[in-house]
Short mmCIF file of C-alpha atoms in Angstrom, two decimals:
data_model
loop_
_atom_site.label_atom_id
_atom_site.label_comp_id
_atom_site.label_asym_id
_atom_site.label_seq_id
_atom_site.Cartn_x
_atom_site.Cartn_y
_atom_site.Cartn_z
CA UNK A 16 0.00 0.00 0.00
CA UNK A 17 1.54 3.24 -1.13
CA UNK A 18 0.95 6.88 -0.28
CA UNK A 19 0.61 9.44 -3.01
CA UNK A 20 1.21 12.88 -1.60
CA UNK A 21 -0.76 15.76 -3.04
CA UNK A 22 2.44 17.78 -3.44
CA UNK A 23 3.94 15.54 -6.16
CA UNK A 24 3.36 12.50 -8.33
CA UNK A 25 7.03 11.56 -8.59
CA UNK A 26 8.14 8.32 -7.02
CA UNK A 27 4.61 6.88 -7.03
CA UNK A 28 4.76 3.26 -6.27
CA UNK A 29 3.79 3.97 -4.17
CA UNK A 30 -14.00 -20.37 24.58
CA UNK A 31 -17.52 -21.45 23.95
CA UNK A 32 -18.58 -24.91 22.94
CA UNK A 33 -20.42 -23.87 19.79
CA UNK A 34 -18.86 -23.86 16.34
CA UNK A 35 -16.64 -20.93 15.41
CA UNK A 36 -17.14 -18.81 12.31
CA UNK A 37 -14.25 -20.76 10.76
CA UNK A 38 -15.98 -24.06 11.51
CA UNK A 39 -19.15 -22.90 9.80
CA UNK A 40 -17.29 -21.66 6.74
CA UNK A 41 -15.25 -24.87 6.56
CA UNK A 42 -18.42 -26.96 6.75
CA UNK A 43 -19.95 -25.00 3.92
CA UNK A 44 -17.11 -26.55 1.96
CA UNK A 45 -16.98 -24.27 -0.54
CA UNK A 46 -18.01 -23.46 -4.07
CA UNK A 47 -21.80 -23.23 -4.30
CA UNK A 48 -22.09 -25.11 -1.02
CA UNK A 49 -20.49 -28.26 -2.38
CA UNK A 50 -17.39 -30.08 -1.25
CA UNK A 51 -14.43 -29.87 -3.58
CA UNK A 52 -11.59 -32.34 -3.97
CA UNK A 53 -8.05 -31.13 -3.40
CA UNK A 54 -7.41 -30.79 -7.12
CA UNK A 55 -10.67 -28.96 -7.77
CA UNK A 56 -10.02 -26.64 -4.86
CA UNK A 57 -6.54 -25.80 -6.16
CA UNK A 58 -7.91 -25.16 -9.65
CA UNK A 59 -10.64 -22.88 -8.29
CA UNK A 60 -8.12 -21.01 -6.13
CA UNK A 61 -5.75 -20.54 -9.05
CA UNK A 62 -8.50 -19.22 -11.34
CA UNK A 63 -9.70 -16.83 -8.68
CA UNK A 64 -6.28 -15.34 -8.00
CA UNK A 65 -5.30 -15.11 -11.66
CA UNK A 66 -8.54 -13.27 -12.28
CA UNK A 67 -7.96 -10.99 -9.29
CA UNK A 68 -4.46 -10.02 -10.42
CA UNK A 69 -5.66 -9.55 -14.00
CA UNK A 70 -8.35 -7.18 -12.67
CA UNK A 71 -5.70 -5.07 -10.92
CA UNK A 72 -3.76 -4.71 -14.18
CA UNK A 73 -6.91 -3.87 -16.11
CA UNK A 74 -7.85 -1.18 -13.61
CA UNK A 75 -4.39 0.35 -13.90
CA UNK A 76 -4.72 0.43 -17.68
CA UNK A 77 -8.05 2.24 -17.27
CA UNK A 78 -6.42 4.59 -14.77
CA UNK A 79 -3.62 5.52 -17.17
CA UNK A 80 -5.92 5.90 -20.17
CA UNK A 81 -8.27 8.12 -18.16
CA UNK A 82 -5.48 10.41 -17.00
CA UNK A 83 -5.27 8.76 -13.57
CA UNK A 84 -8.91 9.37 -12.81
CA UNK A 85 -9.02 6.30 -10.56
CA UNK A 86 -6.30 7.63 -8.26
CA UNK A 87 -9.01 9.55 -6.44
CA UNK A 88 -10.32 6.23 -5.11
CA UNK A 89 -7.38 6.11 -2.71
CA UNK A 90 -7.99 6.89 0.95
CA UNK A 91 -7.51 10.42 2.26
CA UNK A 92 -7.46 10.12 6.07
CA UNK A 93 -10.05 11.46 8.47
CA UNK A 94 -12.33 12.82 5.77
CA UNK A 95 -15.81 11.38 6.17
CA UNK A 96 -16.51 11.30 2.44
CA UNK A 97 -13.44 9.09 1.95
CA UNK A 98 -14.93 6.19 3.91
CA UNK A 99 -16.60 4.99 0.70
CA UNK A 100 -13.09 4.41 -0.72
CA UNK A 101 -12.03 1.97 2.02
CA UNK A 102 -12.74 -1.05 -0.20
CA UNK A 103 -11.98 0.34 -3.70
CA UNK A 104 -8.56 1.58 -2.54
CA UNK A 105 -7.37 -2.04 -2.24
CA UNK A 106 -7.82 -2.45 -6.01
CA UNK A 107 -6.24 0.83 -7.19
CA UNK A 108 -2.52 1.39 -7.79
CA UNK A 109 -0.27 4.33 -8.58
CA UNK A 110 1.48 3.09 -11.69
CA UNK A 111 2.36 -0.21 -13.35
CA UNK A 112 5.44 -0.66 -11.15
CA UNK A 113 3.15 -0.53 -8.13
CA UNK A 114 0.88 -3.23 -9.58
CA UNK A 115 3.87 -5.37 -10.57
CA UNK A 116 5.33 -5.21 -7.06
CA UNK A 117 2.07 -6.51 -5.59
CA UNK A 118 1.13 -9.08 -8.23
CA UNK A 119 3.32 -12.06 -7.29
CA UNK A 120 2.87 -11.94 -3.49
CA UNK A 121 -0.89 -11.43 -3.88
CA UNK A 122 -1.11 -14.29 -6.35
CA UNK A 123 0.84 -16.74 -4.17
CA UNK A 124 -0.45 -15.76 -0.73
CA UNK A 125 -4.00 -15.48 -2.04
CA UNK A 126 -3.76 -18.91 -3.67
CA UNK A 127 -2.48 -20.53 -0.48
CA UNK A 128 -5.25 -18.93 1.57
CA UNK A 129 -7.95 -19.82 -0.95
CA UNK A 130 -6.97 -23.49 -0.72
CA UNK A 131 -8.86 -23.45 2.58
CA UNK A 132 -12.08 -22.75 0.66
CA UNK A 133 -13.43 -19.90 -1.40
CA UNK A 134 -16.17 -18.83 1.00
CA UNK A 135 -13.67 -18.79 3.81
CA UNK A 136 -11.18 -16.90 1.65
CA UNK A 137 -13.78 -14.27 0.75
CA UNK A 138 -14.58 -13.70 4.42
CA UNK A 139 -10.90 -13.38 5.34
CA UNK A 140 -10.21 -10.92 2.52
CA UNK A 141 -13.29 -8.86 3.37
CA UNK A 142 -12.18 -8.53 6.98
CA UNK A 143 -8.62 -7.58 6.06
CA UNK A 144 -9.58 -5.07 3.34
CA UNK A 145 -12.18 -3.27 5.48
CA UNK A 146 -10.11 -3.25 8.68
CA UNK A 147 -6.97 -2.20 6.85
CA UNK A 148 -8.78 0.59 5.00
CA UNK A 149 -10.29 1.90 8.24
CA UNK A 150 -6.87 1.76 9.87
CA UNK A 151 -5.40 3.85 7.06
CA UNK A 152 -8.30 6.30 7.30
CA UNK A 153 -7.67 6.71 11.02
CA UNK A 154 -3.87 6.99 11.24
CA UNK A 155 -2.37 7.84 7.84
CA UNK A 156 -0.61 11.23 7.55
CA UNK A 157 -2.58 14.31 6.61
CA UNK A 158 -2.88 15.12 2.89
CA UNK A 159 -1.86 11.61 1.86
CA UNK A 160 -3.66 9.42 -0.66
CA UNK A 161 -3.21 5.71 0.06
CA UNK A 162 -4.12 2.84 -2.22
CA UNK A 163 -2.89 -0.58 -3.29
CA UNK A 164 -3.21 -4.26 -2.52
CA UNK A 165 -0.24 -4.43 -0.16
CA UNK A 166 -2.42 -4.01 2.94
CA UNK A 167 -4.25 -7.17 1.88
CA UNK A 168 -0.92 -8.86 1.14
CA UNK A 169 0.39 -8.08 4.62
CA UNK A 170 -2.88 -9.39 6.05
CA UNK A 171 -2.69 -12.66 4.11
CA UNK A 172 0.92 -13.04 5.20
CA UNK A 173 -0.03 -12.64 8.86
CA UNK A 174 -2.93 -15.02 8.47
CA UNK A 175 -0.87 -17.76 6.81
CA UNK A 176 2.03 -17.48 9.26
CA UNK A 177 -0.08 -17.98 12.39
CA UNK A 178 -3.16 -19.94 11.33
CA UNK A 179 -1.37 -23.30 11.44
CA UNK A 180 -0.34 -22.65 15.04
CA UNK A 181 -3.81 -21.38 15.99
CA UNK A 182 -5.46 -24.48 14.54
CA UNK A 183 -2.62 -26.84 15.56
CA UNK A 184 -2.24 -28.17 12.03
CA UNK A 185 1.25 -29.49 11.15
CA UNK A 186 0.78 -28.77 7.45
CA UNK A 187 -0.45 -25.26 8.18
CA UNK A 188 2.54 -24.65 10.45
CA UNK A 189 4.90 -25.78 7.70
CA UNK A 190 3.21 -23.49 5.16
CA UNK A 191 3.44 -20.60 7.61
CA UNK A 192 7.15 -21.17 8.19
CA UNK A 193 7.82 -21.31 4.45
CA UNK A 194 5.83 -18.12 3.87
CA UNK A 195 7.75 -16.39 6.67
CA UNK A 196 11.07 -17.55 5.22
CA UNK A 197 10.27 -16.24 1.73
CA UNK A 198 8.54 -12.95 2.55
CA UNK A 199 9.47 -12.23 6.16
CA UNK A 200 12.30 -9.83 5.38
CA UNK A 201 10.18 -7.87 2.89
CA UNK A 202 7.35 -7.65 5.40
CA UNK A 203 9.66 -6.25 8.08
CA UNK A 204 11.05 -3.72 5.60
CA UNK A 205 7.53 -2.64 4.68
CA UNK A 206 6.77 -1.93 8.33
CA UNK A 207 9.66 0.53 8.73
CA UNK A 208 8.40 4.09 9.33
CA UNK A 209 11.54 5.53 7.72
CA UNK A 210 10.48 4.74 4.16
CA UNK A 211 9.01 7.56 2.10
CA UNK A 212 6.08 7.05 -0.25
CA UNK A 213 5.15 3.82 1.50
CA UNK A 214 2.20 3.53 3.87
CA UNK A 215 3.72 1.59 6.74
CA UNK A 216 0.53 2.38 8.64
CA UNK A 217 -1.48 0.53 6.00
CA UNK A 218 0.95 -2.38 6.09
CA UNK A 219 0.74 -2.62 9.88
CA UNK A 220 -3.06 -2.39 9.88
CA UNK A 221 -3.21 -5.14 7.25
CA UNK A 222 -0.85 -7.39 9.19
CA UNK A 223 -2.84 -6.98 12.41
CA UNK A 224 -6.07 -7.66 10.51
CA UNK A 225 -4.64 -10.91 9.15
CA UNK A 226 -3.63 -12.05 12.63
CA UNK A 227 -7.15 -11.31 13.89
CA UNK A 228 -8.61 -13.24 10.94
CA UNK A 229 -6.57 -16.31 11.88
CA UNK A 230 -8.38 -16.43 15.22
CA UNK A 231 -11.81 -15.38 13.96
CA UNK A 232 -11.92 -17.97 11.19
CA UNK A 233 -10.03 -20.79 12.88
CA UNK A 234 -11.20 -24.35 12.29
CA UNK A 235 -11.26 -27.03 14.92
CA UNK A 236 -9.26 -29.97 13.60
CA UNK A 237 -9.10 -33.49 14.99
CA UNK A 238 -5.68 -34.48 16.38
CA UNK A 239 -3.41 -35.75 13.62
CA UNK A 240 -5.67 -34.49 10.83
CA UNK A 241 -3.86 -32.63 8.08
CA UNK A 242 -5.76 -29.83 6.38
CA UNK A 243 -4.55 -27.27 3.85
#
């Protein structure tokens, strides 16, 4: 998630006994209420994320062709009229380099999360996008314009890293460790307040939202059961 300052466009890149929400979503199984096999679930997750990333590129093409008309969908903090941009901001970028930087991590982290089920994935993404956008609206610097998918990326990272431990799933723990090994350094860098043109506030809000999602949407798994 990048900030675009109004002053310049240069450098844009910018403990109950009942079932948990995660249990209910897991039981719904997934596409159209039916249970999918592992292969079908992977295929559905791949199609979804390829389509999502393609949409981001298409929107940036529209933005450029329209003279950056879509840049106004970014979030300007503490302005009540900007609350309607909390969700759209996650799909808008400030240049093709910005989209490119977010494409691979969103594709991979989104795919891994979506393997747990598309309904579950949609709920996780909705929570992260809304909470992250509200966080940016509350704490981003004055006169900044923040947009991009990196808040969601940080949220998916946080979710994947901890969900295996929360649910006590060996496979989930392994996936989390691999994700941390590949993207951990980049995540830490993105949280540094010293970087200019980067919304570390949006990154932090996204990361916290992903950690919350891991607890909100946790599934209860039988001992020894391996789940994606």
